[in-house]
Amino acid sequence: GAVVSQHPSRVICKSGTSVKIECRSLDFQATTMFWYRQFPKQSLMLMATSNEGSKATYEQGVEKDKFLINHASLTLSTLTVTSAHPEDSSFYICSARGSYNSPLHFGNGTRLTVT
Amino acid sequence: AQSVTQPDIHITVSEGASLELRCNYSYGATPYLFWYVQSPGQGLQLLLKYFSGDTLVQGIKGFEAEFKRSQSSFNLRKPSVHWSDAAEYFCAGEEITGGGNKLTFGTGTQLKVEL
């Protein structure tokens, strides 16, 4: 079945540094990728939607300059948390879909801890 | 605005007992509906989905869900729960809009299984 690989699974960084998270679709071309954030014991909150070759669409309240999303190819999207702060510590999950109405496939998430 | 509600935050059942997790949706039109399962520190796995047609949907791992338009519900069921089913379960709805599909998650139900 369709597989989405997310890397790294865990990352610890110091406050003020930037962290890049990769999301790859391994056996299909992902026209659309989504980035979610999940706080402990809470649901997934959509941060942004990215379509290959175009700018990401951010949800209300998500800082586009802080969470940089790049979807340069049909198999790769990246989320860069810039100038990370402890409050950015969270579980970030990407998902991807091939065609317009095909199901979403999720990565295994990235646990970001900012010290 | 579209929303998905999971009334139960926690549910505990005995192994071998039957299970029903509740999900209600509020959309302008009938959305696509999904159930996902998440193990600790992991991404989401799709259990089943409803797009149209037969209102009783069979999924993986012995799960099924029934779409009831009159009740705006899409409850997840399993006749006999196994200890390995302990996890977080998310109901999600997706509405096709001119701006593209967007998946909205419920707040999740934590399932504990007593041996």
Short mmCIF file of C-alpha atoms in Angstrom, two decimals:
data_model
loop_
_atom_site.label_atom_id
_atom_site.label_comp_id
_atom_site.label_asym_id
_atom_site.label_seq_id
_atom_site.Cartn_x
_atom_site.Cartn_y
_atom_site.Cartn_z
CA GLY A 1 0.00 0.00 0.00
CA ALA A 2 0.89 3.65 -0.16
CA VAL A 3 3.66 4.68 2.20
CA VAL A 4 4.60 8.08 3.50
CA SER A 5 7.97 8.41 5.15
CA GLN A 6 8.60 11.21 7.62
CA HIS A 7 12.07 12.07 8.88
CA PRO A 8 13.36 12.52 11.49
CA SER A 9 11.12 10.71 13.93
CA ARG A 10 12.56 12.66 16.84
CA VAL A 11 14.62 15.82 17.03
CA ILE A 12 15.87 17.92 19.89
CA CYS A 13 17.15 21.39 19.14
CA LYS A 14 18.16 24.48 21.01
CA SER A 15 16.01 27.55 21.15
CA GLY A 16 16.69 29.90 18.27
CA THR A 17 17.81 27.25 15.79
CA SER A 18 15.88 25.96 12.80
CA VAL A 19 14.72 22.42 12.17
CA LYS A 20 13.70 20.80 8.90
CA ILE A 21 11.27 17.90 8.73
CA GLU A 22 10.91 15.88 5.54
CA CYS A 23 7.86 14.10 4.26
CA ARG A 24 8.23 11.71 1.32
CA SER A 25 5.71 9.67 -0.57
CA LEU A 26 7.55 6.47 -1.38
CA ASP A 27 5.38 4.72 -3.94
CA PHE A 28 3.06 7.35 -5.32
CA GLN A 29 3.15 10.90 -6.53
CA ALA A 30 1.68 13.24 -3.97
CA THR A 31 -0.07 16.15 -5.58
CA THR A 32 -1.07 17.49 -2.20
CA MET A 33 0.61 17.25 1.17
CA PHE A 34 -0.70 18.41 4.51
CA TRP A 35 1.10 19.32 7.69
CA TYR A 36 -0.50 18.83 11.08
CA ARG A 37 0.48 19.65 14.60
CA GLN A 38 -0.63 17.59 17.56
CA PHE A 39 -0.31 18.61 21.18
CA PRO A 40 -0.25 15.92 23.86
CA LYS A 41 -3.58 14.15 24.22
CA GLN A 42 -5.18 16.42 21.63
CA SER A 43 -6.34 16.08 18.09
CA LEU A 44 -4.48 16.95 14.94
CA MET A 45 -4.66 20.57 13.89
CA LEU A 46 -4.09 21.33 10.24
CA MET A 47 -1.28 23.82 9.79
CA ALA A 48 -1.03 24.10 6.04
CA THR A 49 -1.76 22.51 2.72
CA SER A 50 0.87 22.35 0.04
CA ASN A 51 0.46 21.55 -3.63
CA GLU A 52 3.47 20.64 -5.68
CA GLY A 53 5.04 23.64 -7.32
CA SER A 54 2.91 26.26 -5.62
CA LYS A 55 2.91 28.16 -2.37
CA ALA A 56 1.46 26.52 0.68
CA THR A 57 -1.91 27.59 2.04
CA TYR A 58 -1.72 28.21 5.75
CA GLU A 59 -4.53 27.88 8.23
CA GLN A 60 -5.59 30.85 10.25
CA GLY A 61 -3.25 31.53 13.13
CA VAL A 62 -0.28 29.66 11.67
CA GLU A 63 2.73 31.89 11.05
CA LYS A 64 3.93 31.29 7.52
CA ASP A 65 7.29 32.92 8.21
CA LYS A 66 7.90 30.63 11.13
CA PHE A 67 6.72 27.39 9.56
CA LEU A 68 8.21 27.32 6.09
CA ILE A 69 6.75 24.72 3.79
CA ASN A 70 8.27 23.66 0.51
CA HIS A 71 6.74 21.15 -1.88
CA ALA A 72 9.31 21.18 -4.65
CA SER A 73 8.58 17.76 -6.10
CA LEU A 74 5.72 15.28 -6.31
CA THR A 75 7.34 13.08 -3.68
CA LEU A 76 8.79 15.52 -1.17
CA SER A 77 7.51 18.25 1.09
CA THR A 78 9.51 19.87 3.87
CA LEU A 79 8.49 21.80 6.94
CA THR A 80 11.11 24.07 8.46
CA VAL A 81 10.50 25.44 11.92
CA THR A 82 12.55 28.62 11.99
CA SER A 83 13.95 30.18 15.14
CA ALA A 84 12.37 27.47 17.21
CA HIS A 85 11.17 28.17 20.73
CA PRO A 86 10.09 25.79 23.50
CA GLU A 87 6.44 26.47 22.71
CA ASP A 88 7.03 24.98 19.26
CA SER A 89 7.70 21.63 20.88
CA SER A 90 5.05 19.31 19.55
CA PHE A 91 4.32 16.30 17.40
CA TYR A 92 4.26 17.19 13.71
CA ILE A 93 2.60 14.85 11.23
CA CYS A 94 2.50 15.04 7.47
CA SER A 95 0.05 13.40 5.14
CA ALA A 96 -0.10 13.03 1.40
CA ARG A 97 -2.56 12.13 -1.28
CA GLY A 98 -2.15 11.27 -4.91
CA SER A 99 -5.20 12.26 -6.87
CA TYR A 100 -7.85 14.71 -5.82
CA ASN A 101 -10.18 12.26 -4.08
CA SER A 102 -7.76 9.55 -3.06
CA PRO A 103 -7.34 8.76 0.65
CA LEU A 104 -4.76 10.49 2.76
CA HIS A 105 -1.70 8.57 3.88
CA PHE A 106 0.07 9.68 7.00
CA GLY A 107 3.68 9.71 8.03
CA ASN A 108 4.68 8.42 11.45
CA GLY A 109 5.23 11.90 12.80
CA THR A 110 8.15 13.88 14.18
CA ARG A 111 8.52 14.63 17.87
CA LEU A 112 10.17 18.05 18.14
CA THR A 113 11.59 19.15 21.46
CA VAL A 114 13.03 22.63 21.75
CA THR A 115 15.21 23.21 24.79
CA ALA B 1 -18.35 25.62 9.98
CA GLN B 2 -17.76 21.95 9.45
CA SER B 3 -16.93 19.94 12.52
CA VAL B 4 -16.52 16.45 13.79
CA THR B 5 -17.36 15.59 17.38
CA GLN B 6 -16.26 12.62 19.41
CA PRO B 7 -18.21 12.82 22.68
CA ASP B 8 -16.14 10.26 24.56
CA ILE B 9 -12.62 11.22 25.56
CA HIS B 10 -11.84 7.90 27.22
CA ILE B 11 -13.44 4.49 26.94
CA THR B 12 -12.42 1.33 28.77
CA VAL B 13 -13.65 -2.08 27.72
CA SER B 14 -12.75 -5.61 28.66
CA GLU B 15 -10.97 -7.79 26.16
CA GLY B 16 -13.52 -9.74 24.19
CA ALA B 17 -16.28 -7.24 24.79
CA SER B 18 -17.92 -5.29 22.02
CA LEU B 19 -16.94 -1.71 21.27
CA GLU B 20 -18.67 1.34 19.89
CA LEU B 21 -16.95 4.70 19.49
CA ARG B 22 -19.20 7.61 18.73
CA CYS B 23 -18.70 10.25 16.07
CA ASN B 24 -21.04 13.03 14.97
CA TYR B 25 -20.48 15.41 12.12
CA SER B 26 -21.77 18.80 11.16
CA TYR B 27 -21.38 19.69 7.51
CA GLY B 28 -23.39 21.51 4.92
CA ALA B 29 -23.44 18.44 2.73
CA THR B 30 -22.59 14.83 3.44
CA PRO B 31 -18.84 14.71 3.86
CA TYR B 32 -16.44 11.91 3.28
CA LEU B 33 -15.95 10.26 6.66
CA PHE B 34 -13.01 8.36 8.05
CA TRP B 35 -11.81 6.56 11.13
CA TYR B 36 -8.12 6.53 11.95
CA VAL B 37 -6.18 4.82 14.72
CA GLN B 38 -3.03 6.18 16.31
CA SER B 39 -0.64 4.28 18.54
CA PRO B 40 1.52 6.33 20.95
CA GLY B 41 4.16 8.34 19.14
CA GLN B 42 3.01 7.11 15.76
CA GLY B 43 1.22 8.49 12.76
CA LEU B 44 -2.31 7.62 11.79
CA GLN B 45 -3.53 4.45 10.17
CA LEU B 46 -6.74 4.47 8.18
CA LEU B 47 -9.27 1.96 9.50
CA LEU B 48 -12.10 2.63 7.09
CA LYS B 49 -13.78 5.31 5.03
CA TYR B 50 -17.22 6.23 3.78
CA PHE B 51 -17.72 8.07 0.54
CA SER B 52 -21.16 6.99 -0.61
CA GLY B 53 -23.27 3.91 -1.18
CA ASP B 54 -23.64 1.20 1.43
CA THR B 55 -23.95 2.85 4.82
CA LEU B 56 -22.26 -0.01 6.65
CA VAL B 57 -18.57 0.13 5.94
CA GLN B 58 -16.11 -2.65 6.68
CA GLY B 59 -12.55 -1.78 7.60
CA ILE B 60 -9.33 -3.41 8.64
CA LYS B 61 -8.70 -5.24 11.90
CA GLY B 62 -12.35 -6.29 12.20
CA PHE B 63 -13.72 -2.76 12.53
CA GLU B 64 -16.87 -1.48 10.89
CA ALA B 65 -18.75 1.80 10.93
CA GLU B 66 -22.27 2.78 10.07
CA PHE B 67 -23.21 6.06 8.45
CA LYS B 68 -26.55 7.37 9.69
CA ARG B 69 -27.61 10.53 7.94
CA SER B 70 -30.63 11.07 10.19
CA GLN B 71 -28.38 11.16 13.22
CA SER B 72 -25.37 12.77 11.55
CA SER B 73 -23.33 9.96 13.00
CA PHE B 74 -20.58 7.61 11.88
CA ASN B 75 -19.95 5.33 14.85
CA LEU B 76 -17.13 2.81 14.85
CA ARG B 77 -17.80 -0.71 16.08
CA LYS B 78 -16.00 -3.92 16.74
CA PRO B 79 -17.72 -7.10 17.99
CA SER B 80 -14.83 -8.35 20.11
CA VAL B 81 -12.00 -6.13 21.24
CA HIS B 82 -8.42 -7.37 21.47
CA TRP B 83 -5.81 -5.96 23.85
CA SER B 84 -3.85 -4.72 20.85
CA ASP B 85 -6.73 -2.42 19.95
CA ALA B 86 -5.80 -0.08 22.79
CA ALA B 87 -4.95 3.20 21.07
CA GLU B 88 -6.30 6.63 20.20
CA TYR B 89 -9.09 6.69 17.64
CA PHE B 90 -9.91 9.70 15.50
CA CYS B 91 -12.96 10.31 13.42
CA ALA B 92 -12.47 12.72 10.53
CA GLY B 93 -14.59 14.39 7.93
CA GLU B 94 -13.65 15.83 4.59
CA GLU B 95 -15.67 18.18 2.48
CA ILE B 96 -14.83 18.97 -1.09
CA THR B 97 -14.75 22.69 -1.58
CA GLY B 98 -13.63 25.02 -4.29
CA GLY B 99 -10.50 25.60 -2.29
CA GLY B 100 -9.69 21.91 -2.15
CA ASN B 101 -10.40 19.10 0.23
CA LYS B 102 -9.68 19.62 3.88
CA LEU B 103 -9.74 16.95 6.55
CA THR B 104 -11.14 17.90 9.95
CA PHE B 105 -10.45 15.65 12.90
CA GLY B 106 -12.45 15.01 16.01
CA THR B 107 -10.74 15.34 19.35
CA GLY B 108 -10.11 11.63 19.60
CA THR B 109 -11.18 8.81 21.90
CA GLN B 110 -8.59 7.00 23.98
CA LEU B 111 -9.43 3.31 24.16
CA LYS B 112 -8.15 1.21 27.05
CA VAL B 113 -8.59 -2.53 27.05
CA GLU B 114 -8.72 -4.42 30.32
CA LEU B 115 -7.38 -7.95 30.28
#
